[in-house]
Every structure is written in C-alpha cells, then in structure tokens.
Short mmCIF file of C-alpha atoms and ligand atoms in Angstrom, two decimals:
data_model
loop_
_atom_site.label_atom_id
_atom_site.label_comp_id
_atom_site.label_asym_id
_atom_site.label_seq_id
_atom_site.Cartn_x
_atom_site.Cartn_y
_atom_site.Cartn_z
CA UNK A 8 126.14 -70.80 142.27
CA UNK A 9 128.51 -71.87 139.52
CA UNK A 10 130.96 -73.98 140.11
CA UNK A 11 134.27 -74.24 139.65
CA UNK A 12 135.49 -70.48 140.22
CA UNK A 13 138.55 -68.39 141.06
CA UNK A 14 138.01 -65.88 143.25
CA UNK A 15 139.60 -62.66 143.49
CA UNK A 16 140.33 -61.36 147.22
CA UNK A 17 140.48 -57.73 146.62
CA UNK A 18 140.49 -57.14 150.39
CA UNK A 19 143.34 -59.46 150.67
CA UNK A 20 145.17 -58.08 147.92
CA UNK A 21 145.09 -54.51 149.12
CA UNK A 22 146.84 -55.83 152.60
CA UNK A 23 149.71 -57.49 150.54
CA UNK A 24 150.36 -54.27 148.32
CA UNK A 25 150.02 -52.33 151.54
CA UNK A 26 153.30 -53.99 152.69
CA UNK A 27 155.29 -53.97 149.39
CA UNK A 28 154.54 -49.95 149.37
CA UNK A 29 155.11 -50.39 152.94
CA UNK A 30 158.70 -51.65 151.59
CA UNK A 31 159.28 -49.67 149.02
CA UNK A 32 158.89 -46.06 151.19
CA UNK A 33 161.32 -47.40 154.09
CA UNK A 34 163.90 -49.15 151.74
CA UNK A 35 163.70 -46.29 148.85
CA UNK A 36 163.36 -49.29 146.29
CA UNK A 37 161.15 -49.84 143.28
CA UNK A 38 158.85 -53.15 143.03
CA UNK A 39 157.41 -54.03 139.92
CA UNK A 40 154.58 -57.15 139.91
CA UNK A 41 155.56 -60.17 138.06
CA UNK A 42 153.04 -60.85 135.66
CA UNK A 43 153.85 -64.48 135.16
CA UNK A 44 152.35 -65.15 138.68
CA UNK A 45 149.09 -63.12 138.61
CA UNK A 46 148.23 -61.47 135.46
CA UNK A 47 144.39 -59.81 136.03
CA UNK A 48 144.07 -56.86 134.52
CA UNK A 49 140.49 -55.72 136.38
CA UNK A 50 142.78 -55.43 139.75
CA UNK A 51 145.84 -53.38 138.07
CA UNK A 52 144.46 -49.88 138.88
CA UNK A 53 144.37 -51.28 142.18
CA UNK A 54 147.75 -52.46 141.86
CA UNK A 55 148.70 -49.55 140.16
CA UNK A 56 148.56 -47.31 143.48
CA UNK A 57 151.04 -49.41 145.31
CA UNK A 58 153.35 -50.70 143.09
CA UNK A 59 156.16 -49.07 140.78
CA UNK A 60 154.63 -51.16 137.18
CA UNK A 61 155.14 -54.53 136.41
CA UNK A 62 157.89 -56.95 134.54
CA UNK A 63 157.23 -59.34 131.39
CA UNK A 64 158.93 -62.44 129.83
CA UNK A 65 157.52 -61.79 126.69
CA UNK A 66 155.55 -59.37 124.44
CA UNK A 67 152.15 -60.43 125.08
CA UNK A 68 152.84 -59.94 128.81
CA UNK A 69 154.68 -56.43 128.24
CA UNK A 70 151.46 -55.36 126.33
CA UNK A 71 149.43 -56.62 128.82
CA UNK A 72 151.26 -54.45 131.82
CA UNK A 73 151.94 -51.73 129.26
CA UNK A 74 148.56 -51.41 128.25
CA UNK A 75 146.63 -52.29 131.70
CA UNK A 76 148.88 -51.38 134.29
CA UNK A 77 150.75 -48.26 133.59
CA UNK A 78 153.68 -47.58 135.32
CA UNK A 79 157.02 -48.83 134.64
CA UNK A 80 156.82 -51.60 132.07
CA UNK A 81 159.99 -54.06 132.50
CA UNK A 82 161.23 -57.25 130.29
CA UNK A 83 163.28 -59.79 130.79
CA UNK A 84 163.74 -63.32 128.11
CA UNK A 85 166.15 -66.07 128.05
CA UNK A 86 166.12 -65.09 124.20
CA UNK A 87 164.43 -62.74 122.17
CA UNK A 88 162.54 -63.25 119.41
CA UNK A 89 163.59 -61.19 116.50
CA UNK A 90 160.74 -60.30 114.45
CA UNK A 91 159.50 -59.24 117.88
CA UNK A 92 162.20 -56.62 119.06
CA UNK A 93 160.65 -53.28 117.43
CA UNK A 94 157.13 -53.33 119.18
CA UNK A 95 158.42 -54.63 122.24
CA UNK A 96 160.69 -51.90 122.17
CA UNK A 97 157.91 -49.38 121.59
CA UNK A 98 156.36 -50.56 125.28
CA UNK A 99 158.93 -51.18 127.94
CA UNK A 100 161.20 -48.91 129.57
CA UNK A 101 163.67 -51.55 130.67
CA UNK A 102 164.89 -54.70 129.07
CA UNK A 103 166.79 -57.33 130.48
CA UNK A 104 169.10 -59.46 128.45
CA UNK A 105 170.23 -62.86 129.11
CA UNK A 106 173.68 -63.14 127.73
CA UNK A 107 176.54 -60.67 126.28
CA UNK A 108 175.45 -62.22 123.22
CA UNK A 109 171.91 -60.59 123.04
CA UNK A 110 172.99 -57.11 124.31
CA UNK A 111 175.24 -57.18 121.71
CA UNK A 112 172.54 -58.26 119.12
CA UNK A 113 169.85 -55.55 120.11
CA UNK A 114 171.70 -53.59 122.94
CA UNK A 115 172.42 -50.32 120.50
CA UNK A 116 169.20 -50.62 119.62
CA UNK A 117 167.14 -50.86 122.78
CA UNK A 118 169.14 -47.64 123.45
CA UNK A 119 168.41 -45.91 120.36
CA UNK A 120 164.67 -46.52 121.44
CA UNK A 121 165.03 -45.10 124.97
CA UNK A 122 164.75 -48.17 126.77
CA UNK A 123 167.09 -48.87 130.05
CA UNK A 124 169.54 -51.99 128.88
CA UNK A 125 170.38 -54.47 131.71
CA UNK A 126 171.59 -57.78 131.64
CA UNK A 127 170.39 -61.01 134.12
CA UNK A 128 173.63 -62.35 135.87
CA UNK A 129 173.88 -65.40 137.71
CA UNK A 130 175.48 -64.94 141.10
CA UNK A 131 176.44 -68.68 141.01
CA UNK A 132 174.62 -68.97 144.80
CA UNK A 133 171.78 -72.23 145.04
CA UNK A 134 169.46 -71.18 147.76
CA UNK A 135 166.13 -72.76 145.70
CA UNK A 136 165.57 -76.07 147.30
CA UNK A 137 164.54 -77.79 144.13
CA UNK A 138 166.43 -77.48 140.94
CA UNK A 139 163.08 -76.64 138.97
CA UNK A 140 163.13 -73.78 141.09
CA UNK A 141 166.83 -72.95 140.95
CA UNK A 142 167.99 -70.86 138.16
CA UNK A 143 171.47 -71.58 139.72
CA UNK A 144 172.21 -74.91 139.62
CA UNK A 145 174.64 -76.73 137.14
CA UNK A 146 174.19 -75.93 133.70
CA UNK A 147 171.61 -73.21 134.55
CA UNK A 148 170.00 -71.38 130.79
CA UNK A 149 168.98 -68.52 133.16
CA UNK A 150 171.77 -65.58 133.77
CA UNK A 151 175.45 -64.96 133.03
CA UNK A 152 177.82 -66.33 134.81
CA UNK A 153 181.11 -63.80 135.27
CA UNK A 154 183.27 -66.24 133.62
CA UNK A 155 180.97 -65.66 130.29
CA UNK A 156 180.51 -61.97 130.89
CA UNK A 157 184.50 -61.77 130.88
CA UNK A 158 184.35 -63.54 127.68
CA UNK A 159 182.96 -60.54 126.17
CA UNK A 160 183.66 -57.44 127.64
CA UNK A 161 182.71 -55.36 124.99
CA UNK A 162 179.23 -55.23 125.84
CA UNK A 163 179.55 -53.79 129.70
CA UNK A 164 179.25 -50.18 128.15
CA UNK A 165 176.16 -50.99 126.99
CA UNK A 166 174.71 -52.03 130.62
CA UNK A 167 172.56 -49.73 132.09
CA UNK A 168 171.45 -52.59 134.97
CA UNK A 169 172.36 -55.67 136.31
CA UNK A 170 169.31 -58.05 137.24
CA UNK A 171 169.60 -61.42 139.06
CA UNK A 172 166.69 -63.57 140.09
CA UNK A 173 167.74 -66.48 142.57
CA UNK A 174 164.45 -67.00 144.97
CA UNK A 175 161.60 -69.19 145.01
CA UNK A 176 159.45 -68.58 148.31
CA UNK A 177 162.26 -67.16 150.18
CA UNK A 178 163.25 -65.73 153.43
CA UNK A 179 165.88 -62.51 153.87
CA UNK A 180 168.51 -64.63 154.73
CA UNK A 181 168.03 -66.33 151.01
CA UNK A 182 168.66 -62.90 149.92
CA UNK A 183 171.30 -61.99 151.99
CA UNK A 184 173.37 -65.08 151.27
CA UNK A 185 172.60 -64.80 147.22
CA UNK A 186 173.47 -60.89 147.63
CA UNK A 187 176.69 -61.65 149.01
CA UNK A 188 177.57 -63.89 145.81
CA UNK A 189 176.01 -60.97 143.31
CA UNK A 190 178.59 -58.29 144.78
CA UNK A 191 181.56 -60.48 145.20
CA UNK A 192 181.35 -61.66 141.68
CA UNK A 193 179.89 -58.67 139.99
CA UNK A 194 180.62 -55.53 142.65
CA UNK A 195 183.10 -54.22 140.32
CA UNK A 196 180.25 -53.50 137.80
CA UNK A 197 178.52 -51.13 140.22
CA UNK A 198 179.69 -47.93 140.06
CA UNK A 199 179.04 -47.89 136.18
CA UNK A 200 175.34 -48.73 136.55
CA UNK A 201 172.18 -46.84 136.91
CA UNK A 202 169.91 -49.29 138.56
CA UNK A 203 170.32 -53.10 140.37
CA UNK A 204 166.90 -55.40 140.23
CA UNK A 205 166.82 -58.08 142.84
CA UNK A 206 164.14 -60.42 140.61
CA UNK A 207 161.73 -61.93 141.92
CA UNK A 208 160.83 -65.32 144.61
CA UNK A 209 160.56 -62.92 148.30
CA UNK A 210 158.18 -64.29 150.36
CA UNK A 211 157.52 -60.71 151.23
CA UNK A 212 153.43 -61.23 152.41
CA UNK A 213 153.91 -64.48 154.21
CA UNK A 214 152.91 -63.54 157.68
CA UNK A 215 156.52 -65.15 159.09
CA UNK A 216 158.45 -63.37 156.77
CA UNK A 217 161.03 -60.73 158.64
CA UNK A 218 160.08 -56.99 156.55
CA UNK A 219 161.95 -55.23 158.62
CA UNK A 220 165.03 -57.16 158.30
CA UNK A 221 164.13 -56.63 154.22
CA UNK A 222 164.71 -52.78 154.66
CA UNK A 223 167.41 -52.82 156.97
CA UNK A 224 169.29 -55.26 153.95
CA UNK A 225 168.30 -53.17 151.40
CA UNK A 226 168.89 -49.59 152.93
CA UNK A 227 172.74 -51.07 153.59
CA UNK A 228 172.93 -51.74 150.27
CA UNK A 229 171.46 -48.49 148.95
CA UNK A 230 174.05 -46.73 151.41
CA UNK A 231 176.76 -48.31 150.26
CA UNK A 232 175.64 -47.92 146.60
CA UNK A 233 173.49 -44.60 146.81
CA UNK A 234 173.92 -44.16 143.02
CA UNK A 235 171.75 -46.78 141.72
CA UNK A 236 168.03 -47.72 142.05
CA UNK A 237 166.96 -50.61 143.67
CA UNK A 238 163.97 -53.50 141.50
CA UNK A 239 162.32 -55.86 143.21
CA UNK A 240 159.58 -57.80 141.18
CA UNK A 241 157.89 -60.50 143.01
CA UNK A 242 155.20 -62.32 141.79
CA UNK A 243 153.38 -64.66 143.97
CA UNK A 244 154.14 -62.00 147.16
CA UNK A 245 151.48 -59.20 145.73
CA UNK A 246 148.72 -62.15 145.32
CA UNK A 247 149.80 -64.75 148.16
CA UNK A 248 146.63 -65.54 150.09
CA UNK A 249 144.57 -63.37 148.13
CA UNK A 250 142.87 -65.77 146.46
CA UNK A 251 140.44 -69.35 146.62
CA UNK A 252 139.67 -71.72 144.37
CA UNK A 253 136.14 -73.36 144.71
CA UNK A 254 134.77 -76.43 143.59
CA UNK A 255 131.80 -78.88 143.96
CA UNK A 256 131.80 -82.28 144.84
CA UNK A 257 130.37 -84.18 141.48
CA UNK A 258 130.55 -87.71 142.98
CA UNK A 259 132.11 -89.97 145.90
CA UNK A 260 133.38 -93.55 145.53
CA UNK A 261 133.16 -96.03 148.02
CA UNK A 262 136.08 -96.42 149.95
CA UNK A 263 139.00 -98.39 148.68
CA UNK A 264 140.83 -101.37 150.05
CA UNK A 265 143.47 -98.22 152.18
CA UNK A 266 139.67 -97.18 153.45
CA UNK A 267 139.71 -94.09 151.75
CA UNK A 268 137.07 -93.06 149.21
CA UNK A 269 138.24 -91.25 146.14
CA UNK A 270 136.00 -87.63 145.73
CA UNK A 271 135.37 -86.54 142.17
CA UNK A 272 135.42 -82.69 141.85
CA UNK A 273 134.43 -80.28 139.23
CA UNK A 274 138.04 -79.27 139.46
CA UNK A 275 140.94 -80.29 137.88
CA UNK A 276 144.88 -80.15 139.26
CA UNK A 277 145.67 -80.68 135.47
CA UNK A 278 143.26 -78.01 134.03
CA UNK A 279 143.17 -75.15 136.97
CA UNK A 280 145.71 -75.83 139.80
CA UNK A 281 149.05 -77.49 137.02
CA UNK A 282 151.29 -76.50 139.84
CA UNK A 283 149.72 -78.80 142.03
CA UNK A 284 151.53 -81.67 139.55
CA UNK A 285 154.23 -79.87 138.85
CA UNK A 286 155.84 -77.98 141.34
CA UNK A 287 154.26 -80.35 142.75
CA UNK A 288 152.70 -79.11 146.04
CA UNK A 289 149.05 -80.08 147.86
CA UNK A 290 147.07 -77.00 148.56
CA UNK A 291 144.88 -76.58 151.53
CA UNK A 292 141.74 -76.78 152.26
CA UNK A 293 139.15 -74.76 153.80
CA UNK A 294 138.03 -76.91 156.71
CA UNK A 295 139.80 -79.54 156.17
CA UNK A 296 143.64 -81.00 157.64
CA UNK A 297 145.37 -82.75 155.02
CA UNK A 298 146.28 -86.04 155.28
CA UNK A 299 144.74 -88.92 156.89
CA UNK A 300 144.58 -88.11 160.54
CA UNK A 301 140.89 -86.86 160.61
CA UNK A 302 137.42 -88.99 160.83
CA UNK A 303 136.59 -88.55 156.86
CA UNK A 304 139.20 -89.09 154.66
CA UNK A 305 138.90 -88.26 151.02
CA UNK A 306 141.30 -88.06 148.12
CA UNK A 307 140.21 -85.04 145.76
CA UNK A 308 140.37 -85.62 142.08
CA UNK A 309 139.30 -84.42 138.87
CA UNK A 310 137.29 -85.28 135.76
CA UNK A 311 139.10 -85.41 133.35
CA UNK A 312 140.77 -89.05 132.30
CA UNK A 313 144.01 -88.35 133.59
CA UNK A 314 144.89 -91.07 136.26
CA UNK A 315 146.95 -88.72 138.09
CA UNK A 316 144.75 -85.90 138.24
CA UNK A 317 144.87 -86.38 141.95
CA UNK A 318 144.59 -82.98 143.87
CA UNK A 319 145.53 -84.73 147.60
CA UNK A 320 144.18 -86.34 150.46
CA UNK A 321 142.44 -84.50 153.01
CA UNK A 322 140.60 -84.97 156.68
CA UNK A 323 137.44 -83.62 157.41
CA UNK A 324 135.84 -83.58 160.82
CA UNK A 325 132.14 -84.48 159.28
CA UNK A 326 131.26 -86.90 156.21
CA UNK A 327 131.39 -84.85 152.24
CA UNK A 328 128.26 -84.97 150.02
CA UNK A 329 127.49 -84.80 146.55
CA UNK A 330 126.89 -81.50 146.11
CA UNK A 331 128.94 -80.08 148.79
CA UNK A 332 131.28 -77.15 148.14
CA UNK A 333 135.08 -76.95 148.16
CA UNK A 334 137.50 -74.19 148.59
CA UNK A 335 140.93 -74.57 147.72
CA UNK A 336 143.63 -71.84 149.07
CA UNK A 337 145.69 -69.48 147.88
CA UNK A 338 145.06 -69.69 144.30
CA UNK A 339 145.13 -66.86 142.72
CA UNK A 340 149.01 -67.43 141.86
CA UNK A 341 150.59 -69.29 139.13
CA UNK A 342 146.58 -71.02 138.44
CA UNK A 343 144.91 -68.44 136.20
CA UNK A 344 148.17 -67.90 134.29
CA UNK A 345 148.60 -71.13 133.96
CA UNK A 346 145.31 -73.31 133.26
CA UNK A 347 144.43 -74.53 130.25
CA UNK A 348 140.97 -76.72 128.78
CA UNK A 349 142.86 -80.25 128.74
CA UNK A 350 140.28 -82.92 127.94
CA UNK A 351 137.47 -80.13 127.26
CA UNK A 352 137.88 -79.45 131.10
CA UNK A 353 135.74 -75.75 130.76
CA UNK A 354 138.12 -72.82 132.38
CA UNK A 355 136.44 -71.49 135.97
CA UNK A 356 134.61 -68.08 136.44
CA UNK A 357 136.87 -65.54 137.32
CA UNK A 358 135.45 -63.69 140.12
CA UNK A 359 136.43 -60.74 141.62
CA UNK A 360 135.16 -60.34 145.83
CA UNK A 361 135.00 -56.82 146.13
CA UNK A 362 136.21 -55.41 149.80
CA UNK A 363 132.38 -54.82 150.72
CA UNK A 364 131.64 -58.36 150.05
CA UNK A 365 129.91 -58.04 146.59
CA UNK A 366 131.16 -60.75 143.90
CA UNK A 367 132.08 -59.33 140.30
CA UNK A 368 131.88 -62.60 137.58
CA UNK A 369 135.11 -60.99 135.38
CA UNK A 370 135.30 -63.63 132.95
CA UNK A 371 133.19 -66.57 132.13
CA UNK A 372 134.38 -69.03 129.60
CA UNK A 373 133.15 -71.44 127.36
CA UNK A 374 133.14 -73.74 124.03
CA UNK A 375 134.91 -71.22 122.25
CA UNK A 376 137.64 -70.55 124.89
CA UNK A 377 138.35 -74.87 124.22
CA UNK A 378 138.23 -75.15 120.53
CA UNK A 379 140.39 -71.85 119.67
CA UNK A 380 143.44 -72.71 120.15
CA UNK A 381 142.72 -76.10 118.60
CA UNK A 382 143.06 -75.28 114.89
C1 LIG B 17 159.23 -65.87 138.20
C2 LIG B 17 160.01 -64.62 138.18
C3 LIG B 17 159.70 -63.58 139.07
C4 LIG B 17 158.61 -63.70 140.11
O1 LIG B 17 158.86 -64.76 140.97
P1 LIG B 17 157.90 -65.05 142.23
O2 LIG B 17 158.47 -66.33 142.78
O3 LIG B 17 156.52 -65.24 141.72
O4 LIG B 17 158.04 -63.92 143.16
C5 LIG B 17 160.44 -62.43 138.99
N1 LIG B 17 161.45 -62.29 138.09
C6 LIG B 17 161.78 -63.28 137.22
C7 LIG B 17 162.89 -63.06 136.26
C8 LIG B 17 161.08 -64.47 137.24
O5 LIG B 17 161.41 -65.44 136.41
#
C-alpha cells in the first residue's frame, strides 16, 4: 500500500450531509458547502443531493462549484479582481461584496448580469477565540462595519443580501450572541432585502453540537423575517470526521535526553496537514492518546528539513516500528486545499473509501505536480 494518502470517507460524509439536509428541511434555510474547506469534485454529485450549491472566494473556486457541483454557485472576496469580473459573473448567481466601495464599482453590473448583489457586514460581535480566526476583531479587512456602510448610503439600493461570517468551530450560542449584534446594528436593512446568509464556522456535525436548538434559532428568525431566505455555508461541518490521513513510519530515533524518541514519517505538517502549524492544532491519532501519559512516547515529524515540521507527541500502548502505519484524523478539511510540495515533499494519493468498503485512488501525483508551479 502507498503511503502517505488522504482518504475520502464517503460513508462518513453522507451522515454529515444527512444532518445539514436534516437542517435545511426543519429550518426552511439554504446551505451552500464552502469550498475553501473541502474542495473534491469526485464527491460533489454526492454532495449535490443534500446541499443547496456551494460558495467561492475566488474564480477558480466559483468554476470549480459551477462546473462540478451544480446548484447554486455563490461568491464572496475581500476585493475583486477586475480583469476577472465578466467570467465570474457568467458563473455565480450571488456575489458578495466587501465594502460600499465595491458594490458601487461592479454592483450595476452584477445586476445587469442576473446575479443576486449582497454585501458582507461585520456585526462588530468577537466570539472566535483567536484573532486569526476572528474576522471581528480590531481593525478587521473582513465586512462592513455600519459606521462605513452609513458613509455611503447610496449603495443600499443596490443590496439584494446581507452576508456576515463570524464563526470558527462554533456552538448555537456563538450564533445567537453574533445574531443579536447583526440585527441590532443592521435590522433596519431587512425589510428591503431578498435573502440573509449566516457564513460559515457552525460546528453543525460535531456530535455535541445542539441541531435542534439550530432550527428552533433559525425558524424564529425566519418568522420574524418570513420575507427573506436564509444561507448557511459551512465548510469544515459537511467534511468533519469524514476523513484520515495515513502515513508510514520511515525511521525512529533513539530517545532523547526528555526520553522521548523523535518518529520520522512519510508525512509532513508543512506539506499535507499546514494547519497543524498554523492554526496551530495537534490532530489525533488512531490508537494513540496524545501526550506523554502512555508507555511509548513518540514525537511525529516529517521529512522534509524544516526543524519545526513537528506533527505532536503521542502515547501508544505498544512500541512503533519502521514500517508501521499511521492514521491521522479528521483530515479531509482545510489539508487537501491547502498542501503544497515544499522541499519536493510528493502530494498524497487521494483516495476515495467507497460506503461498501472498496478504495477509489482519485488522484495520484508526482514530479510534475512539484516542478509546475516552479517556473
Ligand atoms: C471560511 C469561510 C466559510 C466556511 O467556514 P468553516 O469554518 O469551514 O465552516 C464560510 N464563509 C466564509 C465567508 C468563509 O470565509
């Protein structure tokens, strides 16, 4: 078996897009995958049947869910790119602006082409618990405040939408408290739109995470506003769990002076988990508690030169070998759409476990996939 590989959970998948239809039928909402979490375009048609169509931060990705996924094809961008605006225009049905000042550069225009024009507010409320993660903290690029809205009325008759995105791996009471903000400080906008999206960052799919307190929120707010339609568009909630990634053991170290041995993998953090150093977070591992309680302590890492290229320290109840595999956790989110050859690191096999158990290789890279992009 080839070593390292993603691998698709399409069993696991299925379950997670059973609950977001699940949502979407009780709460009369629409929910649109994020792309930038999970972007593989041999599960869409799956996808497809559960979920409303998908959102984009930039052309490539609104081609991709245009072309792939069907659907409704959403975009939002911080800015956009001029030269770009006419084809992206040709494939999404909504776009989101970041500021009066773009919906007043290409507003008229997204509406001459037929697409819905919305613009990305920022309901001023910090429920991320890192400012990475918090597109409303001080100083924030992402979303208009109402103070700079105000600044330029002129564009509100161009709105079709209002969009905020204020979650990162977040409960209903995240979304309760950041809801509260959006209609306090934008509520008066309401009755003059067509449609509300509530971005991205619910935790929808975790098992702990309260669903039915998610309709119950969201059917109050349809009630009260019964005119508009209701987005959501998570990302990492239509893949969470649904995918591993696995690796082989390449070499082990003898331990060092803290009595831990360093494990070489055929994995890197850098290369195929970059979250893992930047978000940064330590993913689990199959069989394994992490940390330093256990018998057989090892601390992953991976080949490339990078001193830090440290995946975390883990406890297993019986001694690693050369040779051995291991399985990382929930990695089909923000990995594949996010890995890259560092160092010549080659990409993993993308595999795809079908729900009878048979493995489909997708995608296997190589030398070309490296030296590409390298001019
Ligand atoms: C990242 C992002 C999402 C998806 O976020 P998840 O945390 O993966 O659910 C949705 N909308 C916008 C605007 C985003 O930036």
């Amino acid at each position: 078996m080839k070593t390292p590989r993603y691998i698709i959970d399409e069993a696991a998948l299925e379950r997670n897009l059973k609950i977001l239809k699940s949502v979407s039928d009780r709460a009369g909402v629409r929910i649109l995958l994020a792309q930038k979490a999970f972007s593989c375009a041999a599960v869409y048609p799956l996808c497809a049947k559960y979920l409303a169509g998908t959102t984009a931060s930039s052309l490539f990705e609104a081609r991709h869910g245009h072309d792939n996924f069907g659907g409704e094809t959403h975009v939002f961008a911080p800015a956009f790119i001029p030269e770009e605006m006419d084809e992206l225009l040709g494939l999404v049905d909504h776009i989101v602006f970041n500021s009066p000042r773009q919906v007043a550069l290409y507003g008229e225009k997204a509406r001459a082409a037929g697409v819905s024009v919305g613009l990305r507010v920022n309901p001023e409320v910090s429920v991320a618990t890192t400012p990475a993660y918090d597109p409303c903290r001080p100083n924030s690029r992402l979303g208009s405040t109402r103070a700079t809205l105000n600044a330029q009325r002129a564009t509100f008759n161009l709105l079709d939408g209002l969009h905020f995105h204020c979650l990162c791996e977040q409960g209903v009471d995240e979304l309760r408290k950041v809801l509260v903000g959006f209609e306090e400080r934008f509520g008066d906008l309401l009755p003059q739109m067509k449609w509300v999206n509530f971005g991205g960052g619910h935790h929808i799919t975790r098992a702990d995470y309260d669903v039915d307190e998610l309709v119950a929120l969201l059917n109050d707010f349809r009630a009260r506003h019964p005119h508009l339609t209701v987005y959501l568009e998570p990302g990492e909630a239509v893949a969470l769990n649904a995918g591993t990634l696995e690796s082989r053991v390449l070499e082990i170290q003898p331990p060092g002076e803290d009595g831990i041995s360093n494990a070489i993998l055929d994995t890197s953090a850098a290369c195929h988990m970059p979250d893992v150093l930047e978000m940064p977070y330590t993913p689990r591992v199959c069989g394994a508690e992490m940390g330093t309680a256990g018998p057989h302590v090892y601390t992953f890492g991976g080949p490339t030169c990078l001193a830090g290229d440290t995946i975390g320290t883990y406890s297993f109840p019986r001694p690693l070998h050369e040779g051995d595999t291991v399985v990382f956790e929930d990695m089909a989110i923000y990995s594949m759409v996010k890995n890259n050859t560092f160092n010549g690191v080659n990409l993993p096999d993308i595999v795809l476990r079908h729900v009878d158990g048979t493995e489909e290789t997708l995608r296997r890279f190589g030398y070309d996939d490296f030296a590409v992009r390298l001019g």
